[in-house]
Short mmCIF file of C-alpha atoms in Angstrom, two decimals:
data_model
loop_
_atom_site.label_atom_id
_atom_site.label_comp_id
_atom_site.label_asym_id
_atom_site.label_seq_id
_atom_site.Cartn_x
_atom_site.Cartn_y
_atom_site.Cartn_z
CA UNK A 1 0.00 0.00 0.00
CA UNK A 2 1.73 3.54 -1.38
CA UNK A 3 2.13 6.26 1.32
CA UNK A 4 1.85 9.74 0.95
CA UNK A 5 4.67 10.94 2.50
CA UNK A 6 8.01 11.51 1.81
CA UNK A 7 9.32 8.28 3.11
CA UNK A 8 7.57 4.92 1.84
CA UNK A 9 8.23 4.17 5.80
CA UNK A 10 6.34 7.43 6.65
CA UNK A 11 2.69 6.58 8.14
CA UNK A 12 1.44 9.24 5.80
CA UNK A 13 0.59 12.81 6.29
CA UNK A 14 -1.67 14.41 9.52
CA UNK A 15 -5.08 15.32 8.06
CA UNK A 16 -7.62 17.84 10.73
CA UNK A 17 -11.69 17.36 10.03
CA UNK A 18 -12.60 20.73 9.39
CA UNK A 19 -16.30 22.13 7.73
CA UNK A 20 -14.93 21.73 3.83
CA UNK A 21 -13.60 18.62 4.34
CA UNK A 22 -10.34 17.15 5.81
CA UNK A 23 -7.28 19.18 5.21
CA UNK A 24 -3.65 18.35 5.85
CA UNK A 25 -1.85 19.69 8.64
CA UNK A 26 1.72 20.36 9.33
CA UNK A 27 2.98 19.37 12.56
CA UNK A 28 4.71 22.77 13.17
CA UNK A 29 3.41 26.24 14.20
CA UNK A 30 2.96 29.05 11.73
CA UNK A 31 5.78 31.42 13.05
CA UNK A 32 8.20 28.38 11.64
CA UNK A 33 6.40 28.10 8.68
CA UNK A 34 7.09 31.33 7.75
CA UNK A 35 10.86 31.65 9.08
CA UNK A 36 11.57 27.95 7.30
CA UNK A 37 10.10 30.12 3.95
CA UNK A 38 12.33 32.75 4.37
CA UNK A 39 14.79 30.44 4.94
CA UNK A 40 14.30 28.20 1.54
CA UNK A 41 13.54 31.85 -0.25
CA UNK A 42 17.50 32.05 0.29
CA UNK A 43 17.98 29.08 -2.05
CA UNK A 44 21.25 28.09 -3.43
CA UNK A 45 21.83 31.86 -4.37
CA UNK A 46 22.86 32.69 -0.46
CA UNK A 47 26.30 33.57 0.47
CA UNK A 48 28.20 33.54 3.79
CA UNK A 49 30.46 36.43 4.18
CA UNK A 50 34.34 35.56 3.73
CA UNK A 51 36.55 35.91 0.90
CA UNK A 52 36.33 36.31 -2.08
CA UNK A 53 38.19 33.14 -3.18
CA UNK A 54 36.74 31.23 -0.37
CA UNK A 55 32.61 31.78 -0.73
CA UNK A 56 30.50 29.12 0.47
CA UNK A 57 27.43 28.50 -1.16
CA UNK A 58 24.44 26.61 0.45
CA UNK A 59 22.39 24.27 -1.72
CA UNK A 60 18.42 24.20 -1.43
CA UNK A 61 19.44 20.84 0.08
CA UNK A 62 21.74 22.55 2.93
CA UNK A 63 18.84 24.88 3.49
CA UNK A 64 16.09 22.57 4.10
CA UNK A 65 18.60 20.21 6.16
CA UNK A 66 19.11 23.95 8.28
CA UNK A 67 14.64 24.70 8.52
CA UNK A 68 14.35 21.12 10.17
CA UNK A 69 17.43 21.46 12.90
CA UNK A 70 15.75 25.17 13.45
CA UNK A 71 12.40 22.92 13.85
CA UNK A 72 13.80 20.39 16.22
CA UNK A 73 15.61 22.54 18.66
CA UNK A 74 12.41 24.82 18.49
CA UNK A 75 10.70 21.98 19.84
CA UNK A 76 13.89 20.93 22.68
CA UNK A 77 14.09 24.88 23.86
CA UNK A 78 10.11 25.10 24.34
CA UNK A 79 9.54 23.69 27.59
CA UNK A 80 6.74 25.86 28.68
CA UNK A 81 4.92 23.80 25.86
CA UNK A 82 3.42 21.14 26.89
CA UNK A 83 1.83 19.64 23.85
CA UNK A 84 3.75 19.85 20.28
CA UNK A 85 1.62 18.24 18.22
CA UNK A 86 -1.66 20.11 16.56
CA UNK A 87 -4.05 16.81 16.53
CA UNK A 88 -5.77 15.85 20.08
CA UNK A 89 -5.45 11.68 19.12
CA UNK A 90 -2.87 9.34 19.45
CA UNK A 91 -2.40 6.15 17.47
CA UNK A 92 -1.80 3.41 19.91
CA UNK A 93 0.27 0.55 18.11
CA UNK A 94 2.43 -2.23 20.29
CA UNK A 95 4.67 -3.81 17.94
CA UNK A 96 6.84 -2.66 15.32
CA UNK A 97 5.68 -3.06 11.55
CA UNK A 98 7.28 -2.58 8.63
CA UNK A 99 5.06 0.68 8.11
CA UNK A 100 5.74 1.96 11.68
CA UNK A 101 8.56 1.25 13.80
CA UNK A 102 8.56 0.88 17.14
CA UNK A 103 5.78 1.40 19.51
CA UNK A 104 3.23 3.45 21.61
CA UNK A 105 4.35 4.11 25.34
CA UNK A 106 3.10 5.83 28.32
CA UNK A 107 4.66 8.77 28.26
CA UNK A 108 4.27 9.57 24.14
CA UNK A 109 0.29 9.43 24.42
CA UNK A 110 0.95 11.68 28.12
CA UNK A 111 2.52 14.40 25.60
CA UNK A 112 0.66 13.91 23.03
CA UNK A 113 -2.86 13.98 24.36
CA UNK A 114 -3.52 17.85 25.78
CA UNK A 115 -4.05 17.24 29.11
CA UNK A 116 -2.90 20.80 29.87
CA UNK A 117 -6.10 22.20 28.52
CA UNK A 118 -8.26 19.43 29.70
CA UNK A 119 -7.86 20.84 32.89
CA UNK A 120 -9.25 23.72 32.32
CA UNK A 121 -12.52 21.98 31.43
CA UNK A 122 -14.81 21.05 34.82
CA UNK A 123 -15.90 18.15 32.73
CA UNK A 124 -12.41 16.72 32.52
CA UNK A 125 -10.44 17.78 35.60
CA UNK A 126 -11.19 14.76 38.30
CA UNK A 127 -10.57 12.34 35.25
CA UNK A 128 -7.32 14.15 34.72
CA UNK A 129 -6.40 14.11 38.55
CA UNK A 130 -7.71 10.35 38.98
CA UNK A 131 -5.05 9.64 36.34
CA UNK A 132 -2.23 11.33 37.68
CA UNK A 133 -2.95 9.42 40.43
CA UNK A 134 -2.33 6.33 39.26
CA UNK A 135 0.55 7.80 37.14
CA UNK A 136 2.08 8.53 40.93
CA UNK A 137 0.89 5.55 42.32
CA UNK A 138 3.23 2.89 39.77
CA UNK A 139 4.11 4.57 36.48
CA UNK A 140 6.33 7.66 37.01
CA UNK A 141 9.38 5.67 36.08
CA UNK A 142 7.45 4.21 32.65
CA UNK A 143 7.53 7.86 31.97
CA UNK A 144 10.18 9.42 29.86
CA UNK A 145 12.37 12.13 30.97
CA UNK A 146 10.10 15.00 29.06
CA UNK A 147 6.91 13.18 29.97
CA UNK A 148 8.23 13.22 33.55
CA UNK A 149 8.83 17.22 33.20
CA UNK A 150 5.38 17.54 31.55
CA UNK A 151 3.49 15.82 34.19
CA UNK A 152 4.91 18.17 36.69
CA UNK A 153 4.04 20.87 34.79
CA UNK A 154 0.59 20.01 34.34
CA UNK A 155 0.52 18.89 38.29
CA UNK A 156 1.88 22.55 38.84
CA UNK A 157 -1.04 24.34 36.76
CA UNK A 158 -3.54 22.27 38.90
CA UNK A 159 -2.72 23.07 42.39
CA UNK A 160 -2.56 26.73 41.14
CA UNK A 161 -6.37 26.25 40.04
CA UNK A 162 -7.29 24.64 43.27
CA UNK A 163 -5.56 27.67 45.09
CA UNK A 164 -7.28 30.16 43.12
CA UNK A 165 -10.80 28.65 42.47
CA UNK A 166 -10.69 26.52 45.68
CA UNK A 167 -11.86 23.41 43.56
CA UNK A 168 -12.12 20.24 44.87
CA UNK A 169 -8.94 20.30 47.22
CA UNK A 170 -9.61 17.06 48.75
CA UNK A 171 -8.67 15.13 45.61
CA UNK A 172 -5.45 17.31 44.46
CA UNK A 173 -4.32 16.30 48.94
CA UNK A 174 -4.57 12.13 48.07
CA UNK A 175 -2.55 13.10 44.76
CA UNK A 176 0.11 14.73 46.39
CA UNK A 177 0.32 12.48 49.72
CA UNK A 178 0.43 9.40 46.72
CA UNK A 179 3.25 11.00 44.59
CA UNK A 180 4.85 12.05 47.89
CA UNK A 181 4.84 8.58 49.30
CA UNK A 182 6.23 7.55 46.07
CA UNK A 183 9.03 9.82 45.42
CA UNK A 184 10.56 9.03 49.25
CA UNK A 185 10.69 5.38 48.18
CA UNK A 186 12.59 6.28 44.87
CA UNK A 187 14.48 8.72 46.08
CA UNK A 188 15.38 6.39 49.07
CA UNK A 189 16.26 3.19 46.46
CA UNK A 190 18.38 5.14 44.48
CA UNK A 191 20.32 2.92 42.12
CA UNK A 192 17.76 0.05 42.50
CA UNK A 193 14.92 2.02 40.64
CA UNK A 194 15.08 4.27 37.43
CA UNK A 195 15.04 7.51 37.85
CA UNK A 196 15.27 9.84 34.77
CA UNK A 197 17.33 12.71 35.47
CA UNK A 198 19.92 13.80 38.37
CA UNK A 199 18.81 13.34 41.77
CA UNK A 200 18.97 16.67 43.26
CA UNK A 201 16.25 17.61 40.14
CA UNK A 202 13.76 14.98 42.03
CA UNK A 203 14.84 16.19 45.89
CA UNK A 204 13.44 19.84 44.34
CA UNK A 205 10.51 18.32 43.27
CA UNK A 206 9.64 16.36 46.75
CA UNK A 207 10.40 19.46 48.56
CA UNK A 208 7.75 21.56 45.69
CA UNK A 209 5.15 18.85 47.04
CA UNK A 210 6.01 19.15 50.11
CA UNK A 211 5.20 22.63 50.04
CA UNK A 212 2.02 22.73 47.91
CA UNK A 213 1.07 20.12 50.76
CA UNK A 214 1.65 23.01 53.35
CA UNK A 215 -0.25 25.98 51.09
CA UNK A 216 -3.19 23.41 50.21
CA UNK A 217 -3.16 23.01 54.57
CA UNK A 218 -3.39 26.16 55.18
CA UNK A 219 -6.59 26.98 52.28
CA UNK A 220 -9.26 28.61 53.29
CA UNK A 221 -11.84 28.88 51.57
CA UNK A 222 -13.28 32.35 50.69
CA UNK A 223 -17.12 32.96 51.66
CA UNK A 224 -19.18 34.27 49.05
CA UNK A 225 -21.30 37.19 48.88
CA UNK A 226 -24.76 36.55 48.01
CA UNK A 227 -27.85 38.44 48.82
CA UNK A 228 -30.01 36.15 46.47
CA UNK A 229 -31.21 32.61 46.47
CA UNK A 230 -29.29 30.24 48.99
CA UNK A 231 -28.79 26.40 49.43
CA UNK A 232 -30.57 26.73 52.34
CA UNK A 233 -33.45 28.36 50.87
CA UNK A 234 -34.54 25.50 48.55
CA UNK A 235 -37.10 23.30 49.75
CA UNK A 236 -36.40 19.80 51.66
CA UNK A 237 -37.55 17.63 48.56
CA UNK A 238 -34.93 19.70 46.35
CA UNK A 239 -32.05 19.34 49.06
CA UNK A 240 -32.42 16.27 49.31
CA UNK A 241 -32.28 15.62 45.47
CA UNK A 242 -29.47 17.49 45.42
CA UNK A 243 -28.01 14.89 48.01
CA UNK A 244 -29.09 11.99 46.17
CA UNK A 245 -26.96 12.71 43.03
CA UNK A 246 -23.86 12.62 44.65
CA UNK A 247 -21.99 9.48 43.95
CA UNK A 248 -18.99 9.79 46.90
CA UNK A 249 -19.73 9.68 50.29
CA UNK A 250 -17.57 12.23 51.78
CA UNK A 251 -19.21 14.46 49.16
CA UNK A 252 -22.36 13.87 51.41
CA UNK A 253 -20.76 14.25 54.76
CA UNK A 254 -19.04 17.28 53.67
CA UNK A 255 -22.48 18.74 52.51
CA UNK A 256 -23.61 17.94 55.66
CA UNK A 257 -21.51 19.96 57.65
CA UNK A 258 -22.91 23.23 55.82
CA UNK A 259 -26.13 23.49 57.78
CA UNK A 260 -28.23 21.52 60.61
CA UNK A 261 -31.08 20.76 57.77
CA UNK A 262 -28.76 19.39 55.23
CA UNK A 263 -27.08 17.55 58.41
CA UNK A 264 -30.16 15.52 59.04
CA UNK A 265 -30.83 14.74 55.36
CA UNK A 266 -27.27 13.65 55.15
CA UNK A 267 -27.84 11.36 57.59
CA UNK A 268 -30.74 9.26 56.02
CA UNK A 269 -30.18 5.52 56.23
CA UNK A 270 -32.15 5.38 52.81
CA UNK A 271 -29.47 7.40 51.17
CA UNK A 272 -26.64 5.32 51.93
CA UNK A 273 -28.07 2.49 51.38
CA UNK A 274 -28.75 3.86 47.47
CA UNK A 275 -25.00 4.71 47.70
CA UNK A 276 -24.37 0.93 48.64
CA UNK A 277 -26.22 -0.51 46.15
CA UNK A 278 -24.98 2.00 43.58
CA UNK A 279 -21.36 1.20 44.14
CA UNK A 280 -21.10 -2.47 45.32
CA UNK A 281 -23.02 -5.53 44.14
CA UNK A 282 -25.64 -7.19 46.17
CA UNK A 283 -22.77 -10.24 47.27
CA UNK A 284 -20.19 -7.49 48.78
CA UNK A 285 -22.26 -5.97 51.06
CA UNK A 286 -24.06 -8.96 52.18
CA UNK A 287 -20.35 -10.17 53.82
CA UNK A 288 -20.21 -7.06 55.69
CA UNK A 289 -22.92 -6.41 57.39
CA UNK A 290 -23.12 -3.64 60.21
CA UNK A 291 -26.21 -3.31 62.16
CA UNK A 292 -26.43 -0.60 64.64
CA UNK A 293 -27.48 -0.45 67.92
CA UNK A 294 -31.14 -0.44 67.00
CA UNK A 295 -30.68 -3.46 64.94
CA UNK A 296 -30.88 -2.24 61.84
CA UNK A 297 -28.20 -2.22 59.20
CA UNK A 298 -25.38 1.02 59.90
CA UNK A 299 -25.49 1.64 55.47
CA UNK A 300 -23.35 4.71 56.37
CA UNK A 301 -20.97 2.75 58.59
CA UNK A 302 -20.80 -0.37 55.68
CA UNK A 303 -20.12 2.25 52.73
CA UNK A 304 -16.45 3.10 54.37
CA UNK A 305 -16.17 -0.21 54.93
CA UNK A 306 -16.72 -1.88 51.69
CA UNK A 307 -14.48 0.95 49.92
CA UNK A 308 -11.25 -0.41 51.73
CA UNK A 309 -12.38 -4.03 50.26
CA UNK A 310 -13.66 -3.15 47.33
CA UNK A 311 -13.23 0.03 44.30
CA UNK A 312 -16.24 2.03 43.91
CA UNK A 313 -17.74 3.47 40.78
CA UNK A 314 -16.27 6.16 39.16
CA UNK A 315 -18.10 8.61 37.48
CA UNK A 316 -16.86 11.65 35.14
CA UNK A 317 -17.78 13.79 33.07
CA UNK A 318 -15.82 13.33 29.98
CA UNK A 319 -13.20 10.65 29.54
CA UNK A 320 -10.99 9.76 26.63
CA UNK A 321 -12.22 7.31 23.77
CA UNK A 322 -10.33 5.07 22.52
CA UNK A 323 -11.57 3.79 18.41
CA UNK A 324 -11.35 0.02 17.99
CA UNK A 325 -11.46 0.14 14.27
CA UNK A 326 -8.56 2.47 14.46
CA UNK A 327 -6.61 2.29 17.49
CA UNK A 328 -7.05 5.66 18.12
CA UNK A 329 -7.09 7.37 21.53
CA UNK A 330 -8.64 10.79 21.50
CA UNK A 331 -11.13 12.91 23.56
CA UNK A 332 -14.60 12.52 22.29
CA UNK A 333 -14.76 16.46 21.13
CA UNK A 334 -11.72 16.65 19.24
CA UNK A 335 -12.63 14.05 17.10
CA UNK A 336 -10.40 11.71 15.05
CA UNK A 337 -9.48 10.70 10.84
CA UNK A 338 -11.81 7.38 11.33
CA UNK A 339 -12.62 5.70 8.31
CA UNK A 340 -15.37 3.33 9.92
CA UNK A 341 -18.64 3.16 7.82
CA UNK A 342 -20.43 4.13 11.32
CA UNK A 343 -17.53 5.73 13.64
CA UNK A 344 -19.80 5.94 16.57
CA UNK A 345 -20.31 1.76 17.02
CA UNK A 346 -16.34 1.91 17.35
CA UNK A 347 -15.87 4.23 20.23
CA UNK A 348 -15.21 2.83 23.81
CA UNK A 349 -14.82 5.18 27.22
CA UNK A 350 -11.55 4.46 28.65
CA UNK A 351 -11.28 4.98 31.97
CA UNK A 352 -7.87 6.27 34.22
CA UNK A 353 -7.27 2.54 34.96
CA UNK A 354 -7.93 1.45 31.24
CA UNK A 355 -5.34 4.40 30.03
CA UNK A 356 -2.89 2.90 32.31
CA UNK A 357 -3.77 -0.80 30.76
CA UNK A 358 -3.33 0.10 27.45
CA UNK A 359 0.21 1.18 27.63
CA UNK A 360 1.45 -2.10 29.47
CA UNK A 361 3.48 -4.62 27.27
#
């Protein structure tokens, strides 16, 4: 089968859906583009300054070898960057072909896959956390050394939106006590682990932990202003509607605290036993059984119990899709080249867990 790039080994050019059809895009930004033209505008007509009996003249060929070193240490210098690639999707291959060499790791699709931005979206942030989480929790060392520097990066941008929009701050703590846990234990096996880069560069990054542990301790969160409409202004029947769509019970209990009305509705046996149900199958919770003092069964007591035996649901708002027909990985909005008769039978949710899987060889 021909390619249509410039190498018969090349996988082809990178085409972007766009309203007139698909177009092909160059994997570079538009500031290049148009030094790289200058650049081959010089041609083979360009000469470097020197004597008269020694000019040098560069060939077309000399020039275009010059545009793509420019290109590449463009790409080295830019470490603010933390995606290079225009396309949201990754191709996720695990053996070399004769079409593609090599293969799809961890930290390529971590680069490749935007999750800068994706933190910015509400929809996307826990599933971005929840991931980083696991990274922490067994992967940093699968990650390469830029991958590594990335996922700090993106780690820094997040505790800086918790800190300003005091966002969720219980879930960025267990990230950080998780990597911190796990950096003491490399740092302390030094020479009997992998660690990409010098080890001073990691002892700075425990100690940055360390102290976004410290600022997240000392949060407080700021108490809006509002002379309108108030949680506690909404009828019982709506509070506790409100209560039954949350899907993690410290959620609830946190609720709870706000006022003595949404303390007694956080406190229905009812509820927790929906939560129960929701989470763990009919056979886990029969082994467990709590009953209180009353005789009936503690659901509120049995809910932290069965989530040290057993994982609980998770539920997000956006995850990444992963296209069987293509092996693509991609987020759902972005969209990806498929050439499926009827793309939307091919798509699959991949959770933080399944992201990890798919990388594993």
């Amino acid at each position: 089968m021909p390619f249509l790039g410039q190498d018969w080994r090349s996988p082809g050019w990178r085409w972007v859906k766009t309203e007139d059809g698909w177009k092909r895009c160059e994997p570079f930004s538009p500031a290049l583009e148009d030094g790289n033209n200058q650049l081959n505008d010089i041609s083979h007509t360009v000469i470097l300054t020197g004597d008269d009996e020694d000019e040098e003249i560069y060939s077309t060929e000399d020039c275009e070898f010059a545009a793509k070193k420019r290109k590449k240490d463009h790409f080295r210098n830019n470490t603010d960057s933390q995606c290079f690639y225009r396309e949201k999707w990754i191709y996720v291959h695990k053996e070399s072909t004769r079409e593609r060499h090599g293969y799809c790791t961890l930290g390529e699709a971590f680069n490749r896959l935007d999750f800068s931005s994706a933190i910015q979206d509400i929809r996307r942030f826990n599933y971005v956390v929840k991931l980083l989480q696991l990274i922490a929790k067994s992967q940093l060392t699968s990650l390469s050394g830029a991958a590594q520097k990335n996922y700090f990066n993106i780690l820094d941008k997040i505790v800086r939106k918790v800190m300003e929009d005091q966002y969720n701050p219980r879930l960025i703590k267990d990230l950080l006590q998780d990597l911190s846990s796990t950096l003491c234990i490399l740092i302390r096996g030094v020479g009997k682990s992998v660690l990409v880069g010098n080890i001073n560069i990691w002892i700075c990054r425990l100690e940055t932990i360390l102290l976004w542990q410290q600022q997240l301790k000392n949060l407080q969160m700021n108490k809006q202003v509002n002379n309108g409409l108030t949680l506690s202004d909404l009828p019982l029947h709506m509070l506790n509607n409100i209560l039954y769509r949350f899907s993690d019970g410290w959620d609830i209990i946190t609720l709870g605290q706000v006022t003595p009305t949404l303390y007694m509705l956080s406190e229905d046996r009812q509820l927790w036993k929906k939560l129960c149900q929701y989470h763990f199958a009919e056979k886990q919770f029969c082994r467990h059984l709590i009953p209180s003092e009353k005789g009936h069964i503690d659901w509120k007591l049995m809910y932290f119990a069965l989530q040290k035996y057993y994982p609980i649901k998770e539920q997000y708002g956006d995850t990444l899709h992963f296209c069987r027909h293509c092996s693509i990985l991609f987020w759902k909005d972005t969209g990806h080249p498929c050439t499926a008769s009827d793309p939307d039978t091919c798509l699959m949710p991949v959770s933080p867990q399944h992201f990890i899987d798919l990388f594993k060889f």
